[in-house]
Short mmCIF file of C-alpha atoms in Angstrom, two decimals:
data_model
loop_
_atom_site.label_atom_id
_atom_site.label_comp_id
_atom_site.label_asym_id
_atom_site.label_seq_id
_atom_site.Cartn_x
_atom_site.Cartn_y
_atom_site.Cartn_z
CA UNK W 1 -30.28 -6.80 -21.55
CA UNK W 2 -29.82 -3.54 -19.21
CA UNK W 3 -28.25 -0.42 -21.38
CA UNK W 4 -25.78 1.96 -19.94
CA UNK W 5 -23.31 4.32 -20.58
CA UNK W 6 -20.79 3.08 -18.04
CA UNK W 7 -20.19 -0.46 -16.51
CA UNK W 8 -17.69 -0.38 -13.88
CA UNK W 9 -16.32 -3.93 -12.98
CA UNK W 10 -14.92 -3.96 -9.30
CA UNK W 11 -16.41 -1.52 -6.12
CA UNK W 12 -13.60 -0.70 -4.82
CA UNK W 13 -12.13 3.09 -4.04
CA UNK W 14 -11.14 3.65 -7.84
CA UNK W 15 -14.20 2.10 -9.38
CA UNK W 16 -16.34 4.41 -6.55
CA UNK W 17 -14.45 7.40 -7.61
CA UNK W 18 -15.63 6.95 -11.16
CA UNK W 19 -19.05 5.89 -10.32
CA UNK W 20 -20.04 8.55 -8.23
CA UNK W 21 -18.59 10.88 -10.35
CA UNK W 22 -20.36 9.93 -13.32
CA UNK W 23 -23.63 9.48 -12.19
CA UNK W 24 -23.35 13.25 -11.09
CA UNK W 25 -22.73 13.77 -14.99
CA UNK W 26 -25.41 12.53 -15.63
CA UNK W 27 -24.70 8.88 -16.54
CA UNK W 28 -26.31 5.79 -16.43
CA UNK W 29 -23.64 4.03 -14.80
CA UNK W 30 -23.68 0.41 -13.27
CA UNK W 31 -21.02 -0.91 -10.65
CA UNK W 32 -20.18 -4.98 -10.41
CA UNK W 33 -18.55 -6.32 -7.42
CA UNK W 34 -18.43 -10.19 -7.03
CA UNK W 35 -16.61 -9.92 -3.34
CA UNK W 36 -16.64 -7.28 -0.48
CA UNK W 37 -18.47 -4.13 -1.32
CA UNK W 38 -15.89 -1.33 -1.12
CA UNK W 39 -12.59 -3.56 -2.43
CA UNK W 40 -9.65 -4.70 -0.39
CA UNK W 41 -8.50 -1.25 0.89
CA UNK W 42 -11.40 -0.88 3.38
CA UNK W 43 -11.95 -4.80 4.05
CA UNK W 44 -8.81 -6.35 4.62
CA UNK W 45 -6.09 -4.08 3.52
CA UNK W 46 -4.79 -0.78 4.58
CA UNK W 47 -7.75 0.57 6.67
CA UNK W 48 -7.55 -2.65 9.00
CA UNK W 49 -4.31 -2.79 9.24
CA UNK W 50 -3.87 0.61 10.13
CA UNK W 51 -6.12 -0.33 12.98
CA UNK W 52 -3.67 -3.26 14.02
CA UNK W 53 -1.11 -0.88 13.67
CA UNK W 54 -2.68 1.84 16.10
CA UNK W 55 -1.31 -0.35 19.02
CA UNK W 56 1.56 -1.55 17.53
CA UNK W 57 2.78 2.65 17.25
CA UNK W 58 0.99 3.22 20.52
CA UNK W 59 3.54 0.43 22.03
CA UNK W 60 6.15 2.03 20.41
CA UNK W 61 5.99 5.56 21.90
CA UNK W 62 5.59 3.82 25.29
CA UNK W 63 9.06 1.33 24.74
CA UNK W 64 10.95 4.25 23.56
CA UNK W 65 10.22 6.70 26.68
CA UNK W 66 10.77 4.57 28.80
CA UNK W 67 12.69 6.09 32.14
CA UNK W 68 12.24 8.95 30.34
CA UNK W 69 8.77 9.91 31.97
CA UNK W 70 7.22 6.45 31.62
CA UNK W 71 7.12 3.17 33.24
CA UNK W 72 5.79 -0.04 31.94
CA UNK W 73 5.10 -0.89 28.14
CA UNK W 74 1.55 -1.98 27.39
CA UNK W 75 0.52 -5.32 26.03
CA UNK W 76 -1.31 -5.55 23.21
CA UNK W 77 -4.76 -7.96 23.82
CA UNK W 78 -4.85 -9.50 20.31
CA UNK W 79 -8.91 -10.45 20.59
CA UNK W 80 -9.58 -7.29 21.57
CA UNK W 81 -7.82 -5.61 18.82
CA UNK W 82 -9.27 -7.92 16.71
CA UNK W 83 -12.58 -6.52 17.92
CA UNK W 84 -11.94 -3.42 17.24
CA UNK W 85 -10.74 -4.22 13.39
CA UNK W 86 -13.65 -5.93 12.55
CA UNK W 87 -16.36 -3.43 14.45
CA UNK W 88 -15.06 -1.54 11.46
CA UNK W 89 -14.38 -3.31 8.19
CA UNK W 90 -18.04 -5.33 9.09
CA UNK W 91 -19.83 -2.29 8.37
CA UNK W 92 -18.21 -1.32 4.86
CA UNK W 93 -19.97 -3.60 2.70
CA UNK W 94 -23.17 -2.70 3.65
CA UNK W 95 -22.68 1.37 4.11
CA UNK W 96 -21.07 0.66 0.43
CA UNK W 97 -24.21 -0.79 -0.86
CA UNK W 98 -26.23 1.20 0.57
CA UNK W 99 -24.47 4.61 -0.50
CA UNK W 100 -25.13 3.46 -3.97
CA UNK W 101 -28.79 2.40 -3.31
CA UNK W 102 -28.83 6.07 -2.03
CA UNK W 103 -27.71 7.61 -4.73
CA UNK W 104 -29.42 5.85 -7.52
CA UNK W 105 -26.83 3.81 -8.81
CA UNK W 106 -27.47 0.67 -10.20
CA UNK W 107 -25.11 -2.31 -8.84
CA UNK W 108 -24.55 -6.25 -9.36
CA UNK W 109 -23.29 -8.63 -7.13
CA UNK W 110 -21.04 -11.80 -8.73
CA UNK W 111 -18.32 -12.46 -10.94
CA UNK W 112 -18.76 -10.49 -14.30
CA UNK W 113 -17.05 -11.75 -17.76
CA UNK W 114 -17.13 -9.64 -20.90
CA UNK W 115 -18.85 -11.85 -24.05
CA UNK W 116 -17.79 -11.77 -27.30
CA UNK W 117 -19.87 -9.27 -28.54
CA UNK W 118 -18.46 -6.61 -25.84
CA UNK W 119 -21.19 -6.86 -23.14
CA UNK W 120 -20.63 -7.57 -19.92
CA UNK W 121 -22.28 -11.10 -18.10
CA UNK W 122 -23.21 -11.20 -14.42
CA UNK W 123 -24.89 -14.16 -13.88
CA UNK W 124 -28.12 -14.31 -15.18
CA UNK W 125 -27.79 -10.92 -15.69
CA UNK W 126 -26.65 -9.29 -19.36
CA UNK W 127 -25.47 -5.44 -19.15
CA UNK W 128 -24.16 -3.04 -21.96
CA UNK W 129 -22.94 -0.15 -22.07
CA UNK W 130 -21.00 2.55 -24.54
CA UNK W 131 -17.76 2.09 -21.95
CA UNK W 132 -16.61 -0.10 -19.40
CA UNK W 133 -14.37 0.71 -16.64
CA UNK W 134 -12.32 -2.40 -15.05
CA UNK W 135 -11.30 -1.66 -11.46
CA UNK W 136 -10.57 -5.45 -10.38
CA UNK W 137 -7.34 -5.01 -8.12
CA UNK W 138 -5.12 -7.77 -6.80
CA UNK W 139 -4.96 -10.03 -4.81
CA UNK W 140 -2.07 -12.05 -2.62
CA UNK W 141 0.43 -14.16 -4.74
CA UNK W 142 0.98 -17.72 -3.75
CA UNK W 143 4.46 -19.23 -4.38
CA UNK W 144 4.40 -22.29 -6.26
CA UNK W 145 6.48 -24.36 -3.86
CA UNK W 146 6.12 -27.54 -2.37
CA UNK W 147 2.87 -27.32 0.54
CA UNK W 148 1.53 -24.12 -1.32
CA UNK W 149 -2.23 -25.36 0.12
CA UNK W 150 -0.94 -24.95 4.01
CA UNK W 151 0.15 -20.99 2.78
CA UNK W 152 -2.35 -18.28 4.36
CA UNK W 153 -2.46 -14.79 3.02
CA UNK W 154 -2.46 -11.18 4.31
CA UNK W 155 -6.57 -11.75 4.70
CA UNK W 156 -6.06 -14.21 6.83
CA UNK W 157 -3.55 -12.61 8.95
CA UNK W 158 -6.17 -9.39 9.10
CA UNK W 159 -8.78 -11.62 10.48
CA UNK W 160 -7.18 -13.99 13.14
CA UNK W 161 -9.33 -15.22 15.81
CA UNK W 162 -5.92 -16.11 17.36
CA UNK W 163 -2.55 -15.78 16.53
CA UNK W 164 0.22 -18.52 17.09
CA UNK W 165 3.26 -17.95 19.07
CA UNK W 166 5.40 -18.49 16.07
CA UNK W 167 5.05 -17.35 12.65
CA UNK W 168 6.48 -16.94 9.48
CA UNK W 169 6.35 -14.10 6.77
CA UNK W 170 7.25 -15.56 3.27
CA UNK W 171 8.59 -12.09 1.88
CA UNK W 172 9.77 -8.63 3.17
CA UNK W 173 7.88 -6.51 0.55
CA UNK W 174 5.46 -3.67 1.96
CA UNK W 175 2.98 -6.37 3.08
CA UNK W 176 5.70 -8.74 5.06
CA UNK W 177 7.38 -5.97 7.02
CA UNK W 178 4.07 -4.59 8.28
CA UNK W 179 2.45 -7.71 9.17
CA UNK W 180 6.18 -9.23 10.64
CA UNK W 181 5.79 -6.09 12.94
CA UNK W 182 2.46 -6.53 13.97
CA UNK W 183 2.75 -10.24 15.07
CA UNK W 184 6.48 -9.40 17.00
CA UNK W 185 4.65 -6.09 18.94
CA UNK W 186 1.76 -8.71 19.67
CA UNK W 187 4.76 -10.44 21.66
CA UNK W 188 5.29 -13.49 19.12
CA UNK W 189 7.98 -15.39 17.63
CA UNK W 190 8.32 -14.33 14.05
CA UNK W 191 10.41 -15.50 10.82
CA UNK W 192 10.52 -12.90 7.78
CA UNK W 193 12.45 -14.63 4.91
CA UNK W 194 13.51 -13.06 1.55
CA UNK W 195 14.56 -14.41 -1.35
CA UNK W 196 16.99 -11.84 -1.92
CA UNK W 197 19.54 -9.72 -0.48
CA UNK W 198 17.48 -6.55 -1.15
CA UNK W 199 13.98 -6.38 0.21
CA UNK W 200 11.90 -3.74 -0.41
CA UNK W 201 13.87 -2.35 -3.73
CA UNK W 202 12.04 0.75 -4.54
CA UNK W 203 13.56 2.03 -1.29
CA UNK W 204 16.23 4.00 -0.66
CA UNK W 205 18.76 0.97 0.40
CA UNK W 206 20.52 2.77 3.24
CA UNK W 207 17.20 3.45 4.95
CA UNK W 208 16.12 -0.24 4.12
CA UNK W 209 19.24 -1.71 5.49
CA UNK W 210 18.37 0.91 8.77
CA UNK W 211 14.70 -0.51 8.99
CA UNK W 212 16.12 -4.41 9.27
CA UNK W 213 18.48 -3.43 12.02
CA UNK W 214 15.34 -2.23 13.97
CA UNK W 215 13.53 -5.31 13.11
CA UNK W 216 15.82 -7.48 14.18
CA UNK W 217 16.91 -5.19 16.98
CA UNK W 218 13.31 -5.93 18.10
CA UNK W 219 13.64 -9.45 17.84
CA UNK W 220 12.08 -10.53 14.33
CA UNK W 221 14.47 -13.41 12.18
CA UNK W 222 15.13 -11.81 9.32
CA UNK W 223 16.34 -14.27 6.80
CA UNK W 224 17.75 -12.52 3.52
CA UNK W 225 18.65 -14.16 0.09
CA UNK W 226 16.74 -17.27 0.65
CA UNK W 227 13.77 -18.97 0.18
CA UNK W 228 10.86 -21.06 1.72
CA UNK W 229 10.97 -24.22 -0.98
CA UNK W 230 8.62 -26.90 1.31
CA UNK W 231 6.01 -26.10 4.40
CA UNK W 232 4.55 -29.52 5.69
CA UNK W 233 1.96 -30.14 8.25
CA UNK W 234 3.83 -30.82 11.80
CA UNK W 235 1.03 -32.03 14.00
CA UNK W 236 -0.99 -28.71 14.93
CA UNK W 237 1.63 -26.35 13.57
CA UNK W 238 4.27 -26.38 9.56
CA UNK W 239 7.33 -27.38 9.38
CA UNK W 240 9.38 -24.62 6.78
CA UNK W 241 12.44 -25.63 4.94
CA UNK W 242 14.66 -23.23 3.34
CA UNK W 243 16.76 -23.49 0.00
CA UNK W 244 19.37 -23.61 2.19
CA UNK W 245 18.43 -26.30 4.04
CA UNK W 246 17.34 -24.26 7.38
CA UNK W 247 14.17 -25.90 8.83
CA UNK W 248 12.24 -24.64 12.11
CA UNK W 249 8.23 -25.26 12.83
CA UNK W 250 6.44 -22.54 12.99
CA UNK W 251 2.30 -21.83 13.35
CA UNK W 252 1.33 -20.42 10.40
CA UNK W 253 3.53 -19.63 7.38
CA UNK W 254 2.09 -15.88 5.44
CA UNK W 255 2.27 -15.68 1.80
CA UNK W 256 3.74 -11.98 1.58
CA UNK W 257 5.56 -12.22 -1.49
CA UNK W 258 3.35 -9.67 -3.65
CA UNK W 259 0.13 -9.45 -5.34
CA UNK W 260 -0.85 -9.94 -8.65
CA UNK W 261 -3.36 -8.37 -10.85
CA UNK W 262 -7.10 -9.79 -11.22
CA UNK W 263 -7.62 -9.63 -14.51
CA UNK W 264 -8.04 -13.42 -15.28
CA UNK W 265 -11.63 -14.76 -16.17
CA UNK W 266 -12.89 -11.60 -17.20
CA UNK W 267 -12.72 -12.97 -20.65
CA UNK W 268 -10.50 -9.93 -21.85
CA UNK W 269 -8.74 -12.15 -24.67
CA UNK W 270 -12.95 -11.96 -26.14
CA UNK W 271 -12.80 -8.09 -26.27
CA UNK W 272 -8.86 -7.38 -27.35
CA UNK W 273 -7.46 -6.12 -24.27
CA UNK W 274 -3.82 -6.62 -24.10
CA UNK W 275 -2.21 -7.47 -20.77
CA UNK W 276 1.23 -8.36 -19.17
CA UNK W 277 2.22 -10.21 -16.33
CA UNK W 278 2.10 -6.97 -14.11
CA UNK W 279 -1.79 -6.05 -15.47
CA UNK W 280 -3.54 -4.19 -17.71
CA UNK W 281 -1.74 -2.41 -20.43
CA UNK W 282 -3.46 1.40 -20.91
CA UNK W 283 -2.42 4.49 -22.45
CA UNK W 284 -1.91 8.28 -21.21
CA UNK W 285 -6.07 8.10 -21.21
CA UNK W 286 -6.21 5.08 -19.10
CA UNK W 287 -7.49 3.34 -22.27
CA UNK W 288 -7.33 -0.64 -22.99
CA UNK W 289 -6.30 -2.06 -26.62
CA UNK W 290 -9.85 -1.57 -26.75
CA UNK W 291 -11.05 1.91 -27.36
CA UNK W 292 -14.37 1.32 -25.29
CA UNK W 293 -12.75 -0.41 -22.10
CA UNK W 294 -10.38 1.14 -19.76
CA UNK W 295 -8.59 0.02 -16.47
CA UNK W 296 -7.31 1.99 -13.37
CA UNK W 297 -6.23 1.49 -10.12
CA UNK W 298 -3.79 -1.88 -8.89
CA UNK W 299 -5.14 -4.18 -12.10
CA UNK W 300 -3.08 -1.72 -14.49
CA UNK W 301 -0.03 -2.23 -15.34
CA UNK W 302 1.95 1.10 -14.94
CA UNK W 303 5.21 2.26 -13.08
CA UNK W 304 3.11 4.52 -10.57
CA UNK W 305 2.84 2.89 -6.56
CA UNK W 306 -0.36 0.76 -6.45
CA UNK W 307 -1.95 2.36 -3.89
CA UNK W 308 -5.30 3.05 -3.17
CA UNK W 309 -5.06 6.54 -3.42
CA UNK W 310 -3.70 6.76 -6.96
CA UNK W 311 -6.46 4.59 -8.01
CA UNK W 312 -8.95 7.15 -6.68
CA UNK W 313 -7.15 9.46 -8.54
CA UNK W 314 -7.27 7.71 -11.62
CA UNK W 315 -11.17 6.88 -11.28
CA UNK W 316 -11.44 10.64 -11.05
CA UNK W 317 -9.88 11.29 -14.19
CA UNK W 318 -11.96 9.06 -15.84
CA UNK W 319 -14.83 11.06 -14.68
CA UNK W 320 -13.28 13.74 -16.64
CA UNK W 321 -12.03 11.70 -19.94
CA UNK W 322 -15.07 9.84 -20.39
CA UNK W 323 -17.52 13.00 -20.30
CA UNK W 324 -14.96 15.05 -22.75
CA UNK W 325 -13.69 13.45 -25.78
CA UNK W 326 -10.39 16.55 -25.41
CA UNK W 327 -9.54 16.03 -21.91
CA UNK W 328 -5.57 15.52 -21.48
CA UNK W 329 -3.60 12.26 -20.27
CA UNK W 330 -3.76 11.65 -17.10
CA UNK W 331 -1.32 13.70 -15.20
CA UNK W 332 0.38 12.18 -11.77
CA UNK W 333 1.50 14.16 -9.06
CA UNK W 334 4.15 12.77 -7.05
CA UNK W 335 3.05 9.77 -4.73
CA UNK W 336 3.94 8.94 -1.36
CA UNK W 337 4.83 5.75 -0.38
CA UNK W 338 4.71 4.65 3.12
CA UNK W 339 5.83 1.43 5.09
CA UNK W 340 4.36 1.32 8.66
CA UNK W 341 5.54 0.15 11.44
CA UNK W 342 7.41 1.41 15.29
CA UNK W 343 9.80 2.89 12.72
CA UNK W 344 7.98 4.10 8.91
CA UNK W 345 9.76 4.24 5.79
CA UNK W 346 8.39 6.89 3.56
CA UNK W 347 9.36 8.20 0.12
CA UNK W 348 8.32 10.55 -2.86
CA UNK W 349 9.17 12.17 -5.91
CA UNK W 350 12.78 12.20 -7.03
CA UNK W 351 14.40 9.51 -4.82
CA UNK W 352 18.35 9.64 -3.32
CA UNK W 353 19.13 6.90 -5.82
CA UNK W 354 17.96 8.90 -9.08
CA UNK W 355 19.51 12.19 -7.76
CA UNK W 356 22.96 10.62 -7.39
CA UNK W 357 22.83 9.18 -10.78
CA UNK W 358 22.45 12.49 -12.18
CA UNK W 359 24.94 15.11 -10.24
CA UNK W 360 24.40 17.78 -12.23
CA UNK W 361 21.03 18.72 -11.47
CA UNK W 362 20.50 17.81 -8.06
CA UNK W 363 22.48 16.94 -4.82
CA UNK W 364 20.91 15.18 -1.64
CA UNK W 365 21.32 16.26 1.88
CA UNK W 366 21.49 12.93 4.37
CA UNK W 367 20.55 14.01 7.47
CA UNK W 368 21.03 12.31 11.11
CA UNK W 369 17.65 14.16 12.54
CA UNK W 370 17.88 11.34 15.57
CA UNK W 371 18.83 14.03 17.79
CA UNK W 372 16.58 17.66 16.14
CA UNK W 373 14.06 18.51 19.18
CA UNK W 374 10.89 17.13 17.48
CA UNK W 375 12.51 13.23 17.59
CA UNK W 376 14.82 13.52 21.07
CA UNK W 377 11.64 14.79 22.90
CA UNK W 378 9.97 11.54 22.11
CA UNK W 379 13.08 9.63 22.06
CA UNK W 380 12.77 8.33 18.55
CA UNK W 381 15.90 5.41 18.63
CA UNK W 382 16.93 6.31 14.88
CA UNK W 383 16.16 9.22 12.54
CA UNK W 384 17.14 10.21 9.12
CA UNK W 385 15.80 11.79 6.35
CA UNK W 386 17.58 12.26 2.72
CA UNK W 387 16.29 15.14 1.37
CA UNK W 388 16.55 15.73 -2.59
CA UNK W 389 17.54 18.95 -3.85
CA UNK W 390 17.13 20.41 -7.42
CA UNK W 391 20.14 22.78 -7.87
CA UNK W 392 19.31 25.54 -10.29
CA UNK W 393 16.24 26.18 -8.35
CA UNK W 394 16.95 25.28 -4.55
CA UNK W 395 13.43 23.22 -4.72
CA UNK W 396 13.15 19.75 -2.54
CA UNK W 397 11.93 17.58 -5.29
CA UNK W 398 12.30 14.23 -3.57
CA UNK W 399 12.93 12.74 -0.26
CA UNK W 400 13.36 9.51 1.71
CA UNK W 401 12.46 9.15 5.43
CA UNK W 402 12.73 6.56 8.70
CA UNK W 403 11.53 7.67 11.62
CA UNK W 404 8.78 6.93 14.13
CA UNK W 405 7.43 10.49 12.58
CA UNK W 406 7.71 9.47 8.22
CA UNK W 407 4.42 9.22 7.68
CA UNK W 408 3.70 12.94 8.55
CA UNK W 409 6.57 14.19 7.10
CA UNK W 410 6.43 12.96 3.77
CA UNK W 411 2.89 14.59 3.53
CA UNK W 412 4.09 18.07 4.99
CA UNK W 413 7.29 17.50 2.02
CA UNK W 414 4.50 16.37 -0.80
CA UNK W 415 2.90 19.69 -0.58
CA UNK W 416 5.83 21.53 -0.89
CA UNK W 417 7.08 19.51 -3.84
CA UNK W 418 3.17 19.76 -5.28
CA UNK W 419 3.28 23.64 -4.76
CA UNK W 420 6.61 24.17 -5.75
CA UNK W 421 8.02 25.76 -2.50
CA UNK W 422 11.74 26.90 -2.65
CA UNK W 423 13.44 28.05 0.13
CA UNK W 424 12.32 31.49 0.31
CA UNK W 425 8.62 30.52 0.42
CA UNK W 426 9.10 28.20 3.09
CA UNK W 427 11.08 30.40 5.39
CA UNK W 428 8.15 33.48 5.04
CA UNK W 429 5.99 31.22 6.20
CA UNK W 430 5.28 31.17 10.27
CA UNK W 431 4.30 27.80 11.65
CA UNK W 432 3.56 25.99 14.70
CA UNK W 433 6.75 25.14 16.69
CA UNK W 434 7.97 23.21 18.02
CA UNK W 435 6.67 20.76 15.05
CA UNK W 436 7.19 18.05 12.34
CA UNK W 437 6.04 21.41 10.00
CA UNK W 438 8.59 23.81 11.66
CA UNK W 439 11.37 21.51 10.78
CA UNK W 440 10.95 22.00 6.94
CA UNK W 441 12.62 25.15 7.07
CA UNK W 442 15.69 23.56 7.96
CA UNK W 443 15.69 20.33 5.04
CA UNK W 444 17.63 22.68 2.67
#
């Protein structure tokens, strides 16, 4: 048996965050990955799909200025895109591995399970330690329906040799709009069906109902409160039937209904953890039903976005909580959220839908910003922003954006709701214009 003071199950961003940080306190800390080193984010999750989506924005800019300086929209060459993706994800598990060879930290490769007596069991292999850290993720929900076996996932989309001139998108959460946008900019036929009338829910639903016009506008199917119930093999392509009895064939039908938490087989029901169907339940600490295990990042179930940033976050509070026994709950600041595609939803803090429920204290400005200089000089087709306003101070708090631009301007609004900029401080300051930055002075 190997002794330690940490055991971190899952190398990943949050589980890296934690183990780097507490070997430089000093611990004897082991990390236990039985997939990719360095988790889904890096492998086949946001950073490659970012990379698909480099063209897809590229092709964008290029549609929309069209006979307005430029002529001719560029294709995008799916293998060689694909190149490019995976001359980058194929080097994270080994620079991962590495990294922690470099720095001393000890690491296990396979499937770990916690025995009954609280260690931890990798194989062969029998570790224990005075705390464990469980950092498993998800990973991509598969509808129980009729032909679930022909169903691929978002890793499979992320690492297409080829892709089929038609496809379909089972789901219009985060992962089915940005994948549906990738395949239609890659010039294909594409189906996105959802089972309900509101995709995407923790949106603001005016900008949500915007975003589908400019999906179909661009020529996706969207197909709203309905369902894929059968997908049958059609000679070298599926045949998809609907609840409502709509049928078409299609290439390849995408799983992109959601994720779920990996927190079976780890034998938690041996070491009293509680959990729920959404994860792992923790307190302000991050702590299991267990006083000696705790959870973070996209395996936890908490009302905070399950991104990989906040489970960075959260592995770098535990640095703090595990090496002093009066350290505070963990604290969240507020947390973008960003869909990506030729348009990008964005949103954070106090959202449009909270502020009108409560009048009193704040009001929301919904701005048309189609036509402001920093969208009209690169032709953005449709702009708006809803800016959340806390009355008794004057303070953005909250704000939801679509434009070709959200991603940047979300950030530029985060640290002024972080800082706590009013009105006053933003206006003294003197930045760059014309620019995304300048126009903050004008949200209020």
């Amino acid at each position: 048996m190997q002794q330690f003071d940490t055991v971190i199950l899952g190398g990943g961003p949050g589980g890296l965050a934690a183990a780097y940080g507490l070997h430089a306190q000093k611990q004897r800390v082991a990390v236990v990955e039985k997939d990719l080193w360095g988790g889904t984010c890096p492998n086949r999750g946001c950073d490659p799909k970012k990379i698909l989506m480099a063209a897809v924005e590229a092709q964008a800019r290029s549609e929309a200025l069209q006979e307005h300086g430029l002529n001719g929209v560029p294709q995008i060459d799916w293998t060689a895109l694909m190149a490019k993706k995976r001359a980058y994800t194929s080097m994270i598990p080994g620079g991962t591995e590495s990294g922690l060879k470099a720095a001393g930290i000890a690491h296990f490769h396979g499937a770990a399970h916690f025995n009954a007596d609280g260690t931890v069991q990798v194989g062969n292999t029998q570790l224990n330690a005075t705390n464990v850290i469980i950092a498993t993720g998800q990973t991509p929900r598969l509808p129980q329906i009729d032909g679930q076996e022909w169903l691929r996932t978002s890793t499979d989309f992320l690492d297409l040799d080829t892709l089929p001139e038609d496809v379909t998108f089972m789901g219009a959460g985060y992962v089915g709009v940005e994948l549906a946008t990738i395949a239609n900019a890659a010039g294909r036929r594409v189906h996105l069906v959802h089972h309900s009338d509101r995709p995407l829910r923790a949106f603001d639903a005016d900008l949500v109902h915007d975003l589908l016009d400019r999906l179909t506008a661009a020529g996706i199917d969207v197909r709203l409160d309905t369902d894929i119930v059968k997908v049958a093999p059609d000679g070298d392509q599926y045949q998809v039937t609907t609840k409502l009895g709509e049928s078409w064939t299609t290439g390849l039908v995408f799983a992109s209904a959601g994720r779920v938490p990996v927190d079976q087989g780890l034998g938690l029901d041996q070491v009293d953890v509680a959990t729920t169907a959404h994860g792992i339940t923790v307190n302000g600490h991050l702590q299991t039903t267990n006083p000696h295990i705790f959870a973070i990042g996209d395996v936890v179930d908490r009302p905070q976005p399950k991104l990989t940033p906040v489970a960075s976050y959260e592995g770098q509070y535990l640095v703090t909580a595990l090496t002093n026994p009066t350290a505070a709950p963990i604290h969240y600041p507020v947390i973008p959220s960003v869909v990506y595609g030729k348009s990008q939803l964005a949103q954070l803090g106090v959202t449009p839908t909270q502020a009108k429920q409560d009048p009193a204290t704040y009001r929301v400005n919904d701005l048309d910003i189609t036509h402001w200089y920093s969208y009209q000089r690169i032709e953005d087709p449709h702009a708006r922003i809803k800016v959340v306003i806390e009355r008794a101070s004057g303070r953005i708090v909250g704000a939801a954006v679509l434009s070709m631009e959200a991603e940047q301007v979300i950030n530029y609004l985060d640290f002024v709701i972080q800082q706590k900029l009013g009105p006053v401080a933003i206006n003294q300051s003197i930045l760059a214009y014309p620019t995304l930055a300048s126009d903050l002075t004008y949200f209020n």
